[in-house]
Short mmCIF file of C-alpha atoms in Angstrom, two decimals:
data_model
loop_
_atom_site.label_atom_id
_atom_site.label_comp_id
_atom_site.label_asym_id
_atom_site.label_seq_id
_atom_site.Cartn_x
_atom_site.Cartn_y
_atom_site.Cartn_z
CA UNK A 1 -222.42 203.63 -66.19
CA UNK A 2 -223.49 204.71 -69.78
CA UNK A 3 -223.31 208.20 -71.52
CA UNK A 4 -226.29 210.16 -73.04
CA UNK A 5 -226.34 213.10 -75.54
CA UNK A 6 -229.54 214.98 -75.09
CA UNK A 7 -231.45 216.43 -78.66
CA UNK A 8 -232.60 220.55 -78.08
CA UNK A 9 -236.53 219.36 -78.35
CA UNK A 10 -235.91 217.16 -75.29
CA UNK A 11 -234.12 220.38 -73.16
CA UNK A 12 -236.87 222.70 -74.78
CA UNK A 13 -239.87 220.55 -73.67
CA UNK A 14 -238.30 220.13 -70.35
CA UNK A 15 -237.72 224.00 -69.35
CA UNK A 16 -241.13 224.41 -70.59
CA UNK A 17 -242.56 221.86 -68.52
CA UNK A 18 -240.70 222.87 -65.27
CA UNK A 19 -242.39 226.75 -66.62
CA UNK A 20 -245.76 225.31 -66.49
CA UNK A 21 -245.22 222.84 -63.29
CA UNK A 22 -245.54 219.55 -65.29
CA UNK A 23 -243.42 217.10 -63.96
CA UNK A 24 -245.25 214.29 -65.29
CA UNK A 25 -244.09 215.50 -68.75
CA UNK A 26 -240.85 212.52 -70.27
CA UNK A 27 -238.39 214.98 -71.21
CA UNK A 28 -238.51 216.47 -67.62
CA UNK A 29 -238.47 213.34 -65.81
CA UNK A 30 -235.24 212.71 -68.10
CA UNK A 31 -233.55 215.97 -67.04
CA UNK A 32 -234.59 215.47 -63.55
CA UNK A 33 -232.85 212.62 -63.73
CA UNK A 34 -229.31 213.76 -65.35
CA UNK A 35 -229.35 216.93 -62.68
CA UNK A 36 -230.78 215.87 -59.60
CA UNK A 37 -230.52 211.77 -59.11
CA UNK A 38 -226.78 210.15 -58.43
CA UNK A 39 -226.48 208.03 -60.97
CA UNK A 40 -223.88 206.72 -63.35
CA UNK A 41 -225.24 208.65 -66.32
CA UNK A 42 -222.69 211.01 -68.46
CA UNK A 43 -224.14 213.90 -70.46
CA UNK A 44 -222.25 214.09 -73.67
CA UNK A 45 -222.04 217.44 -75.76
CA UNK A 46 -219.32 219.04 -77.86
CA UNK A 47 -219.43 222.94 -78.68
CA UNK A 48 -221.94 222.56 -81.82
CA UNK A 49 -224.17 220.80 -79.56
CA UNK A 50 -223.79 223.73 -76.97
CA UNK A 51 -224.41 226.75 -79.64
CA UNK A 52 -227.52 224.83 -80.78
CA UNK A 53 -229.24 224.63 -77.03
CA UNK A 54 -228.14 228.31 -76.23
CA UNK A 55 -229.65 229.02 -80.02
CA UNK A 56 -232.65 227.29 -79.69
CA UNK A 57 -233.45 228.38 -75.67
CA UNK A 58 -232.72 232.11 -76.50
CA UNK A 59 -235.93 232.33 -79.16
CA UNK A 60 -238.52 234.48 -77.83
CA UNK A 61 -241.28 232.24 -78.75
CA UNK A 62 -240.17 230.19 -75.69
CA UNK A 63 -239.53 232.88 -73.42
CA UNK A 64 -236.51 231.51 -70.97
CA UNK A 65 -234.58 234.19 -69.33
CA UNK A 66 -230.87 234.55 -70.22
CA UNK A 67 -230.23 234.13 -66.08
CA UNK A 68 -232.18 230.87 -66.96
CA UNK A 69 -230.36 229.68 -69.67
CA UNK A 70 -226.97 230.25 -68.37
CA UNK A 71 -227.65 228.40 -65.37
CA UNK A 72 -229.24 225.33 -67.27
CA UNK A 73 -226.01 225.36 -69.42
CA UNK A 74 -223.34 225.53 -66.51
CA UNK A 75 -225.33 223.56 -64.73
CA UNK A 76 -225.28 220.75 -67.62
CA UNK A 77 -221.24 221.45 -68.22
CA UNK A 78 -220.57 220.59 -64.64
CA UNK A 79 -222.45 217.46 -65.07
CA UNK A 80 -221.10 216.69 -68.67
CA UNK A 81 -218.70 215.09 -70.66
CA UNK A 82 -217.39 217.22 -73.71
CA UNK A 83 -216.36 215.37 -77.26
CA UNK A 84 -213.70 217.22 -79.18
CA UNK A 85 -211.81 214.91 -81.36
CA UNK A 86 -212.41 213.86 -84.60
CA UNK A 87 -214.74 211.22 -85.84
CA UNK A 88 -213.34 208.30 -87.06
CA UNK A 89 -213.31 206.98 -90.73
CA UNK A 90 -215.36 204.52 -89.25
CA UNK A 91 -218.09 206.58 -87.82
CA UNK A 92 -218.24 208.92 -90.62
CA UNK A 93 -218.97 206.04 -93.07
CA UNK A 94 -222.01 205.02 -90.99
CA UNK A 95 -223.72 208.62 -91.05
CA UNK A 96 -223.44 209.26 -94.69
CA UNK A 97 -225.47 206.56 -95.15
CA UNK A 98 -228.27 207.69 -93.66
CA UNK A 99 -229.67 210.70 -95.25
CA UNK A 100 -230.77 213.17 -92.18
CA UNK A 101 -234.11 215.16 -92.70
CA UNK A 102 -232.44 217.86 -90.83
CA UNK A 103 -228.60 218.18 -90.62
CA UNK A 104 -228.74 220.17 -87.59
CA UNK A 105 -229.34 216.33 -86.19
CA UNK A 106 -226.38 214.93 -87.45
CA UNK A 107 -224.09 216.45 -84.78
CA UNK A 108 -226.15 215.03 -82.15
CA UNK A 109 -225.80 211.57 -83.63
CA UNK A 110 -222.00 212.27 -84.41
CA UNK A 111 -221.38 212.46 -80.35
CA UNK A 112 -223.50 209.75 -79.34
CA UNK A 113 -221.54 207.36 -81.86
CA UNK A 114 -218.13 208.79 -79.47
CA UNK A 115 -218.78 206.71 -76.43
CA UNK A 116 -220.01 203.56 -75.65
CA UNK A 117 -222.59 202.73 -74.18
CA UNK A 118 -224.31 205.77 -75.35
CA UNK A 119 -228.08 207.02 -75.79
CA UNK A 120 -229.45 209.37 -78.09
CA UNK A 121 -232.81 210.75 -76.71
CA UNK A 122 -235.03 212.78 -78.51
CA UNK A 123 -238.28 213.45 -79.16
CA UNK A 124 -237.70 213.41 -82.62
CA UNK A 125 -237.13 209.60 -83.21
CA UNK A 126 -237.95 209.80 -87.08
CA UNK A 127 -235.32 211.94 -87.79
CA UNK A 128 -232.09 209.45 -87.48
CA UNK A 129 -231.63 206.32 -87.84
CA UNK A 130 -233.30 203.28 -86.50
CA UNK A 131 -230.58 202.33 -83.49
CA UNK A 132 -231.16 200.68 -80.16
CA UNK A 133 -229.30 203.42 -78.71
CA UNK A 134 -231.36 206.13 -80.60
CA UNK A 135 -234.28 206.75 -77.94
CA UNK A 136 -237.68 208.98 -77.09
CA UNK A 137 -237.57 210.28 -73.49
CA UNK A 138 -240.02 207.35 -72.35
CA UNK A 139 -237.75 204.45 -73.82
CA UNK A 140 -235.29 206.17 -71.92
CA UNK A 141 -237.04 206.22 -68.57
CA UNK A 142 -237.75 202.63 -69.02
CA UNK A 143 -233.83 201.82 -69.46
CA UNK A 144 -233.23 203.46 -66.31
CA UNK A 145 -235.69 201.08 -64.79
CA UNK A 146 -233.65 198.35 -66.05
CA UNK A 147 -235.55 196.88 -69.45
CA UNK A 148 -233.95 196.60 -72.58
CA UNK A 149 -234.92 198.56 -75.54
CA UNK A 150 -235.83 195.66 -78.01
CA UNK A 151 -238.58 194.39 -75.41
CA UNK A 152 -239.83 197.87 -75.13
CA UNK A 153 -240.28 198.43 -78.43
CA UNK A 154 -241.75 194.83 -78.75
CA UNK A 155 -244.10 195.73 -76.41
CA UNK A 156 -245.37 198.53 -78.23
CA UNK A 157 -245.03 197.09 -81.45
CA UNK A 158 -242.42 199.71 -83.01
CA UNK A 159 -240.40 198.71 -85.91
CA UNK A 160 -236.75 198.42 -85.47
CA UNK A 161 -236.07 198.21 -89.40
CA UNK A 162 -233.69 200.70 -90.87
CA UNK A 163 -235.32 204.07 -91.81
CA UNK A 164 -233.73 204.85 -95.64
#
């Protein structure tokens, strides 16, 4: 069993592949996975993480019905764990060290840093720090198959040196 927090461009790029029929597309064959396989895999979210998706999937530009939405979100609830204590001295220390191109992130990172083992995919990789647990929706298809992040990323030559 290990826990996952999902970043909003994975859900976005998911609901718009499912729109246009692409199940090929990563971030779909993630979400596939969290809804519709029985696995031992635990969504984590807490209520900032919540506001953002609803945020973020109610923008016209993407066009998702609210019927849509809502069901996505219950949907994910039922399946998922919710974080609501505090962060630990601890924790905190390690994310003000890295300096977050957008803050919105930092909540993301903040939950997957609550349980362990944990994964943080997104398609947005360059935006925390440099983590095994810190994913893009392939790596994470390939952990499901069983490999282990450090050969994947060997194997495609990505550096696993601290981003500053």
């Amino acid at each position: 069993m290990h826990y996952v927090v999902i970043d909003t461009n994975v859900l976005v790029s998911s609901l718009l592949a499912e729109h246009n029929k692409n199940n090929k597309s990563k971030p779909f064959m993630v979400m596939n996975n969290l809804f519709y396989t029985d696995n031992n895999i635990i969504p984590l979210y807490n209520q900032d993480i919540l506001d953002e998706y609803k945020d973020v999937l109610s923008r016209p530009i993407f066009g998702f019905s609210k019927l849509r939405i809502g069901k996505m979100i219950n949907d994910f609830k039922k399946r998922a764990l919710c974080i609501d204590e505090k962060l630990s001295k601890d924790i905190i220390e390690k994310i003000e060290k890295f300096k977050f191109p957008d803050e919105d992130d930092i909540v993301f990172y903040q939950v997957s840093l609550s349980r362990k083992p944990s994964y943080l995919v997104t398609g947005n990789i360059s935006h925390f720090p440099v983590k095994p647990f810190v994913v893009t929706p392939g790596e994470y298809l390939e952990i499901l198959k069983g490999r282990k992040i450090t050969e994947i990323r060997q194997e495609n030559n990505i550096s696993t040196k601290e981003r500053k």
